mmCIF file of C-alpha atoms and ligand atoms in Angstrom:
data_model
loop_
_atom_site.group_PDB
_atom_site.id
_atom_site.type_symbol
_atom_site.label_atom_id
_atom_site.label_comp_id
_atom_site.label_asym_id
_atom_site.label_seq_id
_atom_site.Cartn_x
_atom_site.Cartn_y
_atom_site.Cartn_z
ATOM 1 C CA UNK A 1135 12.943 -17.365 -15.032
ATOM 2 C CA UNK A 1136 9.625 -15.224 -16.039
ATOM 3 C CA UNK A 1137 7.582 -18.595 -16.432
ATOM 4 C CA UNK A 1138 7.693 -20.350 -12.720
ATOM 5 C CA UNK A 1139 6.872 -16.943 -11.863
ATOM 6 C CA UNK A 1140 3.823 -16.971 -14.373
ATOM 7 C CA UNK A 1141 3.187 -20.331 -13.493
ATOM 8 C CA UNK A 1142 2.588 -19.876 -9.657
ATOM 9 C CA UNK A 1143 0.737 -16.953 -9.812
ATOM 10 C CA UNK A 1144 -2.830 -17.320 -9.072
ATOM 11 C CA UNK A 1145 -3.951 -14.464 -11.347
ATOM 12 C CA UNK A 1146 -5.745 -14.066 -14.427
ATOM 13 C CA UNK A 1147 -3.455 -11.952 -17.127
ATOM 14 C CA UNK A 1148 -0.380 -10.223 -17.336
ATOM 15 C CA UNK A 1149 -0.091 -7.843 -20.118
ATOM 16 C CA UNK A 1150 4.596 -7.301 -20.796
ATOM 17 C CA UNK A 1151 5.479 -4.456 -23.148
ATOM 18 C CA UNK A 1152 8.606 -3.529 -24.098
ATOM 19 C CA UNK A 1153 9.272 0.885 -24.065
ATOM 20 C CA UNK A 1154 12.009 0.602 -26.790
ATOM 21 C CA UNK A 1155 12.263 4.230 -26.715
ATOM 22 C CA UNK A 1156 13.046 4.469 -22.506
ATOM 23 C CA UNK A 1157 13.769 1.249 -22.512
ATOM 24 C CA UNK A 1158 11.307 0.769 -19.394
ATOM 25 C CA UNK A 1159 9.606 -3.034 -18.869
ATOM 26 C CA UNK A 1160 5.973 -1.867 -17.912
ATOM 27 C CA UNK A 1161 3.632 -4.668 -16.777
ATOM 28 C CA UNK A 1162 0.256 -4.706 -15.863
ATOM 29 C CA UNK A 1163 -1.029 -7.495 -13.931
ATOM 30 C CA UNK A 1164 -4.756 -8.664 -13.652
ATOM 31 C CA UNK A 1165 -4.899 -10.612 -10.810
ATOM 32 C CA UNK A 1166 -8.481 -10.987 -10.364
ATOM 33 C CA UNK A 1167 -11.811 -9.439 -11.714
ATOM 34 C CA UNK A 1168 -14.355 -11.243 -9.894
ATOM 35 C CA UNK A 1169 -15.666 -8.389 -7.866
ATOM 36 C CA UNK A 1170 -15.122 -5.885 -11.196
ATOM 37 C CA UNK A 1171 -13.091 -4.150 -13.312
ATOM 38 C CA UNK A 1172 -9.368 -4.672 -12.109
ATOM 39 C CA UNK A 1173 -7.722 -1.270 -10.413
ATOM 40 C CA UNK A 1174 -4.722 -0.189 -8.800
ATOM 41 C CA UNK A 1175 -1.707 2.122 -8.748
ATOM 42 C CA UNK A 1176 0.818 2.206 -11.170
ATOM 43 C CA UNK A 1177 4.670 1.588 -9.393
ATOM 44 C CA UNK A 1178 7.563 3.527 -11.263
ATOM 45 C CA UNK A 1179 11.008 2.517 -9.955
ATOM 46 C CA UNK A 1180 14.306 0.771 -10.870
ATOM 47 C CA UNK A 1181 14.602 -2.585 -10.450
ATOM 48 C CA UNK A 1182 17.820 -5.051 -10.275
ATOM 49 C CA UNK A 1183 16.515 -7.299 -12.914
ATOM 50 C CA UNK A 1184 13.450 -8.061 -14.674
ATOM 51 C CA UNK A 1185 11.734 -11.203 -12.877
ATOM 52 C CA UNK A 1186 12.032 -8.363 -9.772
ATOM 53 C CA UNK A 1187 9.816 -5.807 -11.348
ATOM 54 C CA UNK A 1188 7.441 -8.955 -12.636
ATOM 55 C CA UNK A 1189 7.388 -10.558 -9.350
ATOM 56 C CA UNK A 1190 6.232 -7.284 -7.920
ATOM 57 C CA UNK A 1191 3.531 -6.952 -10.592
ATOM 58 C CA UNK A 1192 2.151 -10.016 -9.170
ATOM 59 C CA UNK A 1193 2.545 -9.719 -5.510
ATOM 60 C CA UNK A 1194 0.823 -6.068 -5.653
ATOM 61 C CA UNK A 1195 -1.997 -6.758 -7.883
ATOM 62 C CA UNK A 1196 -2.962 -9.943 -5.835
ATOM 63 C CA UNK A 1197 -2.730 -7.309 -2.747
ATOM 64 C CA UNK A 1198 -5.070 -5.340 -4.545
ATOM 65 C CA UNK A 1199 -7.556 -7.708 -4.899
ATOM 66 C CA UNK A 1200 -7.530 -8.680 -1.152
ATOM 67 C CA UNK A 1201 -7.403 -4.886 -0.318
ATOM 68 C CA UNK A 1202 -10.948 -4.382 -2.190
ATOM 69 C CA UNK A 1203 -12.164 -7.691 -1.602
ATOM 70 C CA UNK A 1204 -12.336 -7.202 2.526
ATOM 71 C CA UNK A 1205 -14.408 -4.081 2.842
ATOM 72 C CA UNK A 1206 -16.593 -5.838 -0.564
ATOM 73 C CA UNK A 1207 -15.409 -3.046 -3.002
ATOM 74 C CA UNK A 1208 -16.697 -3.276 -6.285
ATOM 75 C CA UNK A 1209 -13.405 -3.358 -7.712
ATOM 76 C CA UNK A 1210 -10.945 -6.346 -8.966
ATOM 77 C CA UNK A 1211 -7.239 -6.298 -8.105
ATOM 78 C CA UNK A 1212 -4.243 -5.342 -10.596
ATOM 79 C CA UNK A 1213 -1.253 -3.602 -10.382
ATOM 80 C CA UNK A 1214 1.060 -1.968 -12.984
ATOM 81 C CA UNK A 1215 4.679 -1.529 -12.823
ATOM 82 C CA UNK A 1216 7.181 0.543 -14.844
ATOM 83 C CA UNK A 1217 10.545 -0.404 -14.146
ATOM 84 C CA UNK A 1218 12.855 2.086 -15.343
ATOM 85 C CA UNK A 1219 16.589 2.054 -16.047
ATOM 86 C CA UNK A 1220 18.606 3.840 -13.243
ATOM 87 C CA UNK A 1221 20.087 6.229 -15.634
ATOM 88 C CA UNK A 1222 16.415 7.213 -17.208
ATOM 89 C CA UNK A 1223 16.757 10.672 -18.302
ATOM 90 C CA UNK A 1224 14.157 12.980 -16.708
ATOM 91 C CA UNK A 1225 13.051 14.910 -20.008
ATOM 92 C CA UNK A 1226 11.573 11.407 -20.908
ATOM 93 C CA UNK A 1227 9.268 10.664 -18.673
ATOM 94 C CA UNK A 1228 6.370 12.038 -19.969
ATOM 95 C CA UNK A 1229 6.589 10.891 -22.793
ATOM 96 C CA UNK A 1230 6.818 7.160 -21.538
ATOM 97 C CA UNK A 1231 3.992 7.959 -18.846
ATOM 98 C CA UNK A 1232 2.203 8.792 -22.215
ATOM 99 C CA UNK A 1233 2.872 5.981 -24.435
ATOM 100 C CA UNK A 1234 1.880 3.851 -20.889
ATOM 101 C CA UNK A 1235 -1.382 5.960 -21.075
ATOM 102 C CA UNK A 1236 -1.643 4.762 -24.496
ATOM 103 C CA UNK A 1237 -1.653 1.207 -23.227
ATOM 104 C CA UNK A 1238 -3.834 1.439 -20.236
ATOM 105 C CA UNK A 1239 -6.236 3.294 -22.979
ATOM 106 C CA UNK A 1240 -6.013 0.319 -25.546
ATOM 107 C CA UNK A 1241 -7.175 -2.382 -22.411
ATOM 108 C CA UNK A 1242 -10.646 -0.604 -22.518
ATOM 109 C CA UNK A 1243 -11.326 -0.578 -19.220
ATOM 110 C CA UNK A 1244 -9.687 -4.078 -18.052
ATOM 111 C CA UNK A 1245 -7.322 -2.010 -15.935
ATOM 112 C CA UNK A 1246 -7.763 1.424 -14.333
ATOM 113 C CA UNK A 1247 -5.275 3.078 -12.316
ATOM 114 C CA UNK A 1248 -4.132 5.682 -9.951
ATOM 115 C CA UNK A 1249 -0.685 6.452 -8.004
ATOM 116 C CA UNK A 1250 1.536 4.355 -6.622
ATOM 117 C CA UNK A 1251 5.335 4.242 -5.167
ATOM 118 C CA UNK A 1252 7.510 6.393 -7.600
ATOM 119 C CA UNK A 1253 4.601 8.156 -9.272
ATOM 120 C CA UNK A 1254 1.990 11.346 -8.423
ATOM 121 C CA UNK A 1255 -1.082 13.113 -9.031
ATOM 122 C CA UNK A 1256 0.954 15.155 -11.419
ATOM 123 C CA UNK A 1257 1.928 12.029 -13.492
ATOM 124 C CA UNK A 1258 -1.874 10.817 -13.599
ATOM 125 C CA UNK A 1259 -2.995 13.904 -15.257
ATOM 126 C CA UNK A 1260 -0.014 13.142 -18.165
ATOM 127 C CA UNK A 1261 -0.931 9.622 -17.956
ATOM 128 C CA UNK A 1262 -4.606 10.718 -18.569
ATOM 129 C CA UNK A 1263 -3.582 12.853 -21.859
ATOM 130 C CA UNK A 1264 -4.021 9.296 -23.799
ATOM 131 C CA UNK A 1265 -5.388 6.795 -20.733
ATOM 132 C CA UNK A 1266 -8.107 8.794 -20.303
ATOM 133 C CA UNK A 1267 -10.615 7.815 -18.463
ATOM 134 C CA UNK A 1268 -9.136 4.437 -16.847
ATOM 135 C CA UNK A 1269 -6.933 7.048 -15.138
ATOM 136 C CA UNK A 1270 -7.911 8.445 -11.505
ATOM 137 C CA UNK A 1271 -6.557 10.601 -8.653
ATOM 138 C CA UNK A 1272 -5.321 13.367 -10.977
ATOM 139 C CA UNK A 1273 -5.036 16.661 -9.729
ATOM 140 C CA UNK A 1274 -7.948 18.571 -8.409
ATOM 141 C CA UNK A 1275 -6.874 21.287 -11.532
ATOM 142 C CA UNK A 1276 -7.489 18.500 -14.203
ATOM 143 C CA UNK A 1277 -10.414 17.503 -12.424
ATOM 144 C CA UNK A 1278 -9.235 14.728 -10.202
ATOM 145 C CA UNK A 1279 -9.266 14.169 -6.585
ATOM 146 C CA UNK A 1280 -5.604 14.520 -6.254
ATOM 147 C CA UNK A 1281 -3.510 13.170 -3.673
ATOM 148 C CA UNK A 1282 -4.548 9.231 -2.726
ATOM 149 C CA UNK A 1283 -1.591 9.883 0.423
ATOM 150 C CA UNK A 1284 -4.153 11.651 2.764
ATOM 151 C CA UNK A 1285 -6.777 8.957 3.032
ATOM 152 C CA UNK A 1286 -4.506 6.363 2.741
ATOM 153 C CA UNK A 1287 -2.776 7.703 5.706
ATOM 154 C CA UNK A 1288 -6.104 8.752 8.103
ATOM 155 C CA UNK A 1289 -7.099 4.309 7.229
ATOM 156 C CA UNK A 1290 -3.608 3.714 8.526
ATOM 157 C CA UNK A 1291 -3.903 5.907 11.710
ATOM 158 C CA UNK A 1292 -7.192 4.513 12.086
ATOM 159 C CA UNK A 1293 -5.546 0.973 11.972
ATOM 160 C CA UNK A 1294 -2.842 2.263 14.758
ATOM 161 C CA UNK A 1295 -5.801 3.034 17.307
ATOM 162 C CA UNK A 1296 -8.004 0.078 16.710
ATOM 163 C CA UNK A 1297 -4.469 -1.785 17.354
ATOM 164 C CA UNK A 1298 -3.864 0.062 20.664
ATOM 165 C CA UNK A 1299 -7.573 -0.734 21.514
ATOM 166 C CA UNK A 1300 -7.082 -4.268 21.260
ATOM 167 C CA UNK A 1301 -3.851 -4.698 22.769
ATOM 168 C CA UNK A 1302 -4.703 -1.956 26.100
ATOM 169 C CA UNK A 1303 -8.003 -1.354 25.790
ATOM 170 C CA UNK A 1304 -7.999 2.132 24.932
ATOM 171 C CA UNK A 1305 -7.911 3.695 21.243
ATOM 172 C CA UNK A 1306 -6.212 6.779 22.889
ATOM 173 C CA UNK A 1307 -3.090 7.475 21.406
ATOM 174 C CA UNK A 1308 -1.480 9.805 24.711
ATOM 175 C CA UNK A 1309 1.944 8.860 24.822
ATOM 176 C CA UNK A 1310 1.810 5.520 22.993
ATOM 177 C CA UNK A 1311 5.327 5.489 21.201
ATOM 178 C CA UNK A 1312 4.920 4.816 16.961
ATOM 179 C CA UNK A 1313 7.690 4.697 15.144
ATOM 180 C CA UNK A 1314 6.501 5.354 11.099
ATOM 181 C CA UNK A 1315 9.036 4.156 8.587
ATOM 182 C CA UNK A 1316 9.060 6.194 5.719
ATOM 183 C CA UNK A 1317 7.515 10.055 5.687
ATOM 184 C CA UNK A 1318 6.569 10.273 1.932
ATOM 185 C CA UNK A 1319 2.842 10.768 1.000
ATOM 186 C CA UNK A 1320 1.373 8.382 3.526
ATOM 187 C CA UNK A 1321 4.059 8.642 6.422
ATOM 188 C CA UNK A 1322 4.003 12.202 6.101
ATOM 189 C CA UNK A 1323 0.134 12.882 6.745
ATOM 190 C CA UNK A 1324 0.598 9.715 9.414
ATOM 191 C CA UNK A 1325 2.853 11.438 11.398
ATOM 192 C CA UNK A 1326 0.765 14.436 11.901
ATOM 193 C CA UNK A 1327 -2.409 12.413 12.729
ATOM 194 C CA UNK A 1328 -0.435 10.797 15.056
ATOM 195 C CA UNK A 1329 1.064 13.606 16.308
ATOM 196 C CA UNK A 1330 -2.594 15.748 16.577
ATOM 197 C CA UNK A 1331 -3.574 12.370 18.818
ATOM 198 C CA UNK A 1332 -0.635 13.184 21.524
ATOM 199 C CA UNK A 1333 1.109 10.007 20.295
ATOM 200 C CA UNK A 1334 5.325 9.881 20.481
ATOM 201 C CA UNK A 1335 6.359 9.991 17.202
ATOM 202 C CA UNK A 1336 9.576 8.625 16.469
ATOM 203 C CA UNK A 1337 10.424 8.216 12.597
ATOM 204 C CA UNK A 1338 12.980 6.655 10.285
ATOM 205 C CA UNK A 1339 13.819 7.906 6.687
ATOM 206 C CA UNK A 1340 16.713 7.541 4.090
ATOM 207 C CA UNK A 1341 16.039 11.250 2.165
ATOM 208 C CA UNK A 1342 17.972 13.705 3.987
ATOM 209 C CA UNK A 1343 15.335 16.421 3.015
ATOM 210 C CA UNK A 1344 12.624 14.796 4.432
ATOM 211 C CA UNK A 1345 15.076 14.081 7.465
ATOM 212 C CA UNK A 1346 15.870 17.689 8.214
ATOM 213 C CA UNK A 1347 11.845 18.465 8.181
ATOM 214 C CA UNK A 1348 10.874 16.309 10.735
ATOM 215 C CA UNK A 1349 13.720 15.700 13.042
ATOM 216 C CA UNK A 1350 14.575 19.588 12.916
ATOM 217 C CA UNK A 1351 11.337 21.004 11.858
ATOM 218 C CA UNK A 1352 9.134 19.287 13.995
ATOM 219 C CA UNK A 1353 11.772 17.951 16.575
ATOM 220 C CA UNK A 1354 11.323 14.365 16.168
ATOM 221 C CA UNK A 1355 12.679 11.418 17.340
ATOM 222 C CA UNK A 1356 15.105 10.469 13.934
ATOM 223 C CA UNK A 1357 16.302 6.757 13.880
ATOM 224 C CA UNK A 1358 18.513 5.603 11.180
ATOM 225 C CA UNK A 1359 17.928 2.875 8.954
ATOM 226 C CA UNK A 1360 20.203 0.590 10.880
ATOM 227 C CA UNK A 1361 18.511 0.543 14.278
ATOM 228 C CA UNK A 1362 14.799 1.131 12.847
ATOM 229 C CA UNK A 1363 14.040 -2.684 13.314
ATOM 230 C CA UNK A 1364 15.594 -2.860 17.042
ATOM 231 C CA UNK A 1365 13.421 0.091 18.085
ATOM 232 C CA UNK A 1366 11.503 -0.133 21.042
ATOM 233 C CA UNK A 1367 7.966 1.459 20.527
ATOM 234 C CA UNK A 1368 4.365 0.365 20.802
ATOM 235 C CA UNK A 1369 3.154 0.537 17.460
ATOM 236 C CA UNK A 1370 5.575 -0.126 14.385
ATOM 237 C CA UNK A 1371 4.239 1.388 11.030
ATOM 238 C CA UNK A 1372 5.971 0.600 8.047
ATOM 239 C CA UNK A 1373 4.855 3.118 4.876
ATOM 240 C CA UNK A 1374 8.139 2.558 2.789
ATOM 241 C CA UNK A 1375 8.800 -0.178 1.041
ATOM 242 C CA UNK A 1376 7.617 -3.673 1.023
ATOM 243 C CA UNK A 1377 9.578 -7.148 2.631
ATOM 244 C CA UNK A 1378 10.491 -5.681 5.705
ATOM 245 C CA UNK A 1379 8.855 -8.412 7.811
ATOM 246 C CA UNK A 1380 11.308 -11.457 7.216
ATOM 247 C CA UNK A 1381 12.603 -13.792 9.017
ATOM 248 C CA UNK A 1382 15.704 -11.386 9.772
ATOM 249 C CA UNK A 1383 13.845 -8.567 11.512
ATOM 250 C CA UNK A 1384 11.007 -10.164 12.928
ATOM 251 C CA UNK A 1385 13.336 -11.476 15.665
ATOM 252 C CA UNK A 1386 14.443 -8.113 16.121
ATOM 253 C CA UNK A 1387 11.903 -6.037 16.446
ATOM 254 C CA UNK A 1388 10.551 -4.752 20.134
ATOM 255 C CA UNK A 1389 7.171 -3.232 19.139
ATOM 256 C CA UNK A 1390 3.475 -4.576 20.442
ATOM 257 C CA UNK A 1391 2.190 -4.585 17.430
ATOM 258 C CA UNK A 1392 2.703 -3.549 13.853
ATOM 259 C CA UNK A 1393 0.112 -1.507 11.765
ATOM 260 C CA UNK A 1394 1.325 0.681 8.468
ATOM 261 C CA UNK A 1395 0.845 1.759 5.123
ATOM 262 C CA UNK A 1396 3.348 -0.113 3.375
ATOM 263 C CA UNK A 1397 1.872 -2.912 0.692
ATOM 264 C CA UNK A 1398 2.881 -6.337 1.176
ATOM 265 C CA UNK A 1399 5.043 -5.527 4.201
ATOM 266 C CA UNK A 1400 5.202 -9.383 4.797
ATOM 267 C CA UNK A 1401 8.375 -11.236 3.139
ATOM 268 C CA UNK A 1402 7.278 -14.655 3.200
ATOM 269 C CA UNK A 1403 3.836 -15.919 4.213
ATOM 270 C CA UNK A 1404 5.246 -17.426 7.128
ATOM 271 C CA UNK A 1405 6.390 -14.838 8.235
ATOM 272 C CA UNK A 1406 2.485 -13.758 9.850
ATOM 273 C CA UNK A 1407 3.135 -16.484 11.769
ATOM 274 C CA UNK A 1408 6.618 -15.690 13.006
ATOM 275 C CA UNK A 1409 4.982 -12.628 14.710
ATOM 276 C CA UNK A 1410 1.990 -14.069 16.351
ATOM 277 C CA UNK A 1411 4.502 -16.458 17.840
ATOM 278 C CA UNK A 1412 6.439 -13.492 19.248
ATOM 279 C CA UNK A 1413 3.224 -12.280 20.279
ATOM 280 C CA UNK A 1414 3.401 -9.240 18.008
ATOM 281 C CA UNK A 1415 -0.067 -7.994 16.636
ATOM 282 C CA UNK A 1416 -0.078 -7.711 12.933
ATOM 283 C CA UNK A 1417 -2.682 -5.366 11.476
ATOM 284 C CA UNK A 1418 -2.736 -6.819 7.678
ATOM 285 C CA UNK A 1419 -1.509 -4.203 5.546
ATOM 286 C CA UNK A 1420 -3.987 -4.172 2.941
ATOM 287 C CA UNK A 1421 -6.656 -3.926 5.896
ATOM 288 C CA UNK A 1422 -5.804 -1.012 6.839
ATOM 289 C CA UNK A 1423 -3.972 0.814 3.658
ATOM 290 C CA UNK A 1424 -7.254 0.576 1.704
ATOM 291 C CA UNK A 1425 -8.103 4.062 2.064
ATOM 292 C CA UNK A 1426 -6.560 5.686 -0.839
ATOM 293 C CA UNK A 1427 -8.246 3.556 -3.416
ATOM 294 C CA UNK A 1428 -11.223 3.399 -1.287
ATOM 295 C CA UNK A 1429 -11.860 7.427 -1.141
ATOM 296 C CA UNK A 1430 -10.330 8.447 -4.590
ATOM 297 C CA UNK A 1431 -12.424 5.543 -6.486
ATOM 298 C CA UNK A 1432 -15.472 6.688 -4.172
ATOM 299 C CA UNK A 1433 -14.993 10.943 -5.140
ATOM 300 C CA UNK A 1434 -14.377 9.984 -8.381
ATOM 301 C CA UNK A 1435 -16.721 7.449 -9.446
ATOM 302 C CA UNK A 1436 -19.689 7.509 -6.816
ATOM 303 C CA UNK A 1437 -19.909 11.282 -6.042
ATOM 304 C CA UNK A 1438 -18.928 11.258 -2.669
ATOM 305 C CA UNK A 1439 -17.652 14.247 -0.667
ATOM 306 C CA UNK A 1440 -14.709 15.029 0.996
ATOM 307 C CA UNK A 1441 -16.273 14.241 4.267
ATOM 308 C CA UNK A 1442 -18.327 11.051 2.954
ATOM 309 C CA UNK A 1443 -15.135 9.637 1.881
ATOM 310 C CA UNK A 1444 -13.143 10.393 5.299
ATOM 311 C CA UNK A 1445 -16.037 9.096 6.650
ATOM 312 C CA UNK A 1446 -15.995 5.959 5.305
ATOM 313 C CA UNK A 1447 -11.918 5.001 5.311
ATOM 314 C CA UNK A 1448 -12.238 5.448 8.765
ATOM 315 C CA UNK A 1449 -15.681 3.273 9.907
ATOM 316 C CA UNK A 1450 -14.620 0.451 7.242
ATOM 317 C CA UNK A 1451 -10.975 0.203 7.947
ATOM 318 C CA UNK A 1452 -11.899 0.154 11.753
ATOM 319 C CA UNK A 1453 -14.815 -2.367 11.190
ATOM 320 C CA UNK A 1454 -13.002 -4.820 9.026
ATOM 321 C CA UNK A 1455 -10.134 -4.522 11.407
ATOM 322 C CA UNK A 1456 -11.811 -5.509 14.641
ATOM 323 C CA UNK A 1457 -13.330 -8.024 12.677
ATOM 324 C CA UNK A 1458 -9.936 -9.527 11.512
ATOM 325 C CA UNK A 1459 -8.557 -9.498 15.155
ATOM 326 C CA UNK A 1460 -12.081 -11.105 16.649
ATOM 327 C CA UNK A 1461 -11.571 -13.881 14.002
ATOM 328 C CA UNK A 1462 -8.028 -14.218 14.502
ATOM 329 C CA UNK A 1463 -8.538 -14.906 17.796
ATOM 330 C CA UNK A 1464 -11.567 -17.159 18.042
ATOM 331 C CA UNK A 1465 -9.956 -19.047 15.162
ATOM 332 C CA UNK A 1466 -6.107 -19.183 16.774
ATOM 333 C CA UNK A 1467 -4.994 -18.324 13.166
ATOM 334 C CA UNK A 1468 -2.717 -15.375 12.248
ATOM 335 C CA UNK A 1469 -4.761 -11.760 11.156
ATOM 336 C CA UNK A 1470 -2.832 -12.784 7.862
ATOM 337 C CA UNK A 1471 -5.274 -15.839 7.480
ATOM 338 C CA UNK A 1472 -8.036 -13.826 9.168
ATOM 339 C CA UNK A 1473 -8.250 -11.186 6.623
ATOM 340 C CA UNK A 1474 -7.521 -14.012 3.946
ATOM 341 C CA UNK A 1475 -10.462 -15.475 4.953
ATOM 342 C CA UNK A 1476 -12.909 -12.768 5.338
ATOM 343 C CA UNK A 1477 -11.335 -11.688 1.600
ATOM 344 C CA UNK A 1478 -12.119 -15.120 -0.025
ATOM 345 C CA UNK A 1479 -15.759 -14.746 1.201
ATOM 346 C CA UNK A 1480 -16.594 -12.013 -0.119
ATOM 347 C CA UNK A 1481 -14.805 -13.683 -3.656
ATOM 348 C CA UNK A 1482 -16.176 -16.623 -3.549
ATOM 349 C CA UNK A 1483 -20.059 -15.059 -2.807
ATOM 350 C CA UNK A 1484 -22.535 -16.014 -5.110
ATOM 351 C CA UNK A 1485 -23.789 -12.212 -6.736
HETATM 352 N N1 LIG B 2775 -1.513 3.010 -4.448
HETATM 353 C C1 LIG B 2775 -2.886 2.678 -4.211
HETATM 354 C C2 LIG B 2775 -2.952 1.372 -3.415
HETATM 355 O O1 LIG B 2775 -1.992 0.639 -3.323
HETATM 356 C C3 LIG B 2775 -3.571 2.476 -5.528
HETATM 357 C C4 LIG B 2775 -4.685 3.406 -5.941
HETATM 358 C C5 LIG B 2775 -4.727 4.747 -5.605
HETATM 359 C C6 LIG B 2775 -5.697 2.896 -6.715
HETATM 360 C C7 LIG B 2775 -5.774 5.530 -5.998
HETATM 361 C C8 LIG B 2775 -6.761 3.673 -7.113
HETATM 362 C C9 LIG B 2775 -6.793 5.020 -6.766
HETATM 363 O O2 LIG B 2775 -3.970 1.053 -2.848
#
């Protein structure tokens, strides 16, 4: 099952090991280093089977490259995933997120990585212990820049008003309805951009922690799983999970345009074009999620400041983005393709 998997992926290496001890899969995919050394988060969840947690590898590390690829990063795309067993007993995690330091170390440089779903700033600085120095947005007590969530979040809410300008001609978020899927460490920061902007912020969430904080805390609008897809809001902006564009909600949804944090947020590839036919505008999700990798590779490796690095989420992930939806229109092609293209430019440049 692994191989057509292998097979169809348009990557360059995929490096499997086996944690006996956990017994956690952990790949690490290497999808492309033509514009550098590959980078991207590491994802730390359970899985139903093993093709899954491959197949996710794959999908995110080729995300990665596009992600770097449209702005012209200096960075190639990969992606590494520890797939854990459900029952994985908590007093061994550091020890695997060592021995998977240990790994990332032994690659030289081939892969560097920061956080991802499932894993924090907390785990890079005991993934650093042995990974060190392929390992980035540790804490800012171990040296790092800490939390990717924040910038991630302000490219996202940038994405949300360069979507409202192109659909009503005003960036202003005043009373534009967004409903933000997911309140972990780039829904969280989203929703208080958005809320700072005089947006409506409705939100759906499956923790009931997190649910108490914002629908009692802050007196949001709380929508349950269920109805999240049948919503009626302006701007949709998935930062959970990926898939949840398919050709099962997509007919659902009653939103003007969809804009989020959320990697690969499309099911299918077909599935761009199921929304421009319902006249939905897609902001490509790793158009406008950039921002974490953007600012924490930019502190950490370039010496940029705080401000230099809000600074720049904000102009490139509103410049690119414009520039998808100009193309996208001249063109008639989805934003999918639009991005795409503007991507495989910049990758297929002669340096
Ligand atoms: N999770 C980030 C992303 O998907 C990955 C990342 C964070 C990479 C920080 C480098 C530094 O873009």
């Amino acid at each position: 099952m692994i191989e057509p998997l292998l097979k169809e992926w348009s990557g360059e290496t995929v490096i499997v090991h086996y944690d006996r001890p956990a017994g956690a899969w952990i790949f690490i995919a290497i999808h492309s280093t033509r514009l550098g050394q590959a980078a991207g988060g590491t994802r730390m969840k359970s899985y139903p089977d093993v093709q899954a947690a491959l197949q996710d590898a794959l999908r995110l590390a080729e995300g990665m490259t596009y992600k770097f690829a449209v702005p012209g990063l200096p960075w190639g795309g990969g992606k590494a995933v520890i797939a854990v067993p459900t029952d994985l007993d908590p007093q061994s995690r550091p020890t695997l997120l060592r021995r998977y330091g240990a790994l990332v170390h032994q690659l030289g440089g081939l892969f560097s990585t920061g956080p991802d779903v499932g894993t924090s700033s907390a785990d890079m600085d005991i993934i650093a212990e042995t990974g060190a120095p392929y390992v980035f947005a540790r804490t800012p007590a171990a040296g790092g820049a800490g939390s990717s969530g924040p910038f991630t979040s302000l490219g996202v809410f940038t994405g949300v008003r360069v979507a409202c300008e192109h659909l009503f001609g005003e960036a202003s978020l005043k009373d534009r309805r967004v409903l933000v899927q997911g309140t972990g460490s780039v829904g969280g920061p989203l929703i208080e951009h958005l809320r700072a902007a005089g947006a409506e912020v409705v939100f759906s969430e499956v923790d009931e922690g997190a649910i108490h904080r914002f629908r009692d805390g802050l007196g949001l609008e709380f929508v349950p799983a269920e109805t999240v897809y049948t919503t009626e809001c302006d701007i949709f902006a998935p930062c959970a999970l990926g898939g949840v564009l398919n050709h099962e909600t997509i007919p659902q949804l009653r939103c003007r345009a969809v804009a989020g944090g959320a990697n690969n947020q499309l099911a299918s590839p077909g599935d761009a074009e199921s929304l421009r036919v319902r006249g939905i505008l897609y902001a490509p999700d790793y158009v406008v999620n950039v921002g974490g990798a953007m600012a924490i590779l930019g502190l950490e490796t370039q010496g940029w400041t705080q401000e230099r690095a809000e600074r720049e989420v904000v102009e490139s992930v509103g410049r690119a983005l414009q520039e998808v939806f100009k193309l996208a229109a001249t063109e008639g092609i989805t934003t999918e393709a639009a991005a795409r293209r503007i991507a495989e430019g910049h990758l297929s440049a002669e340096t």
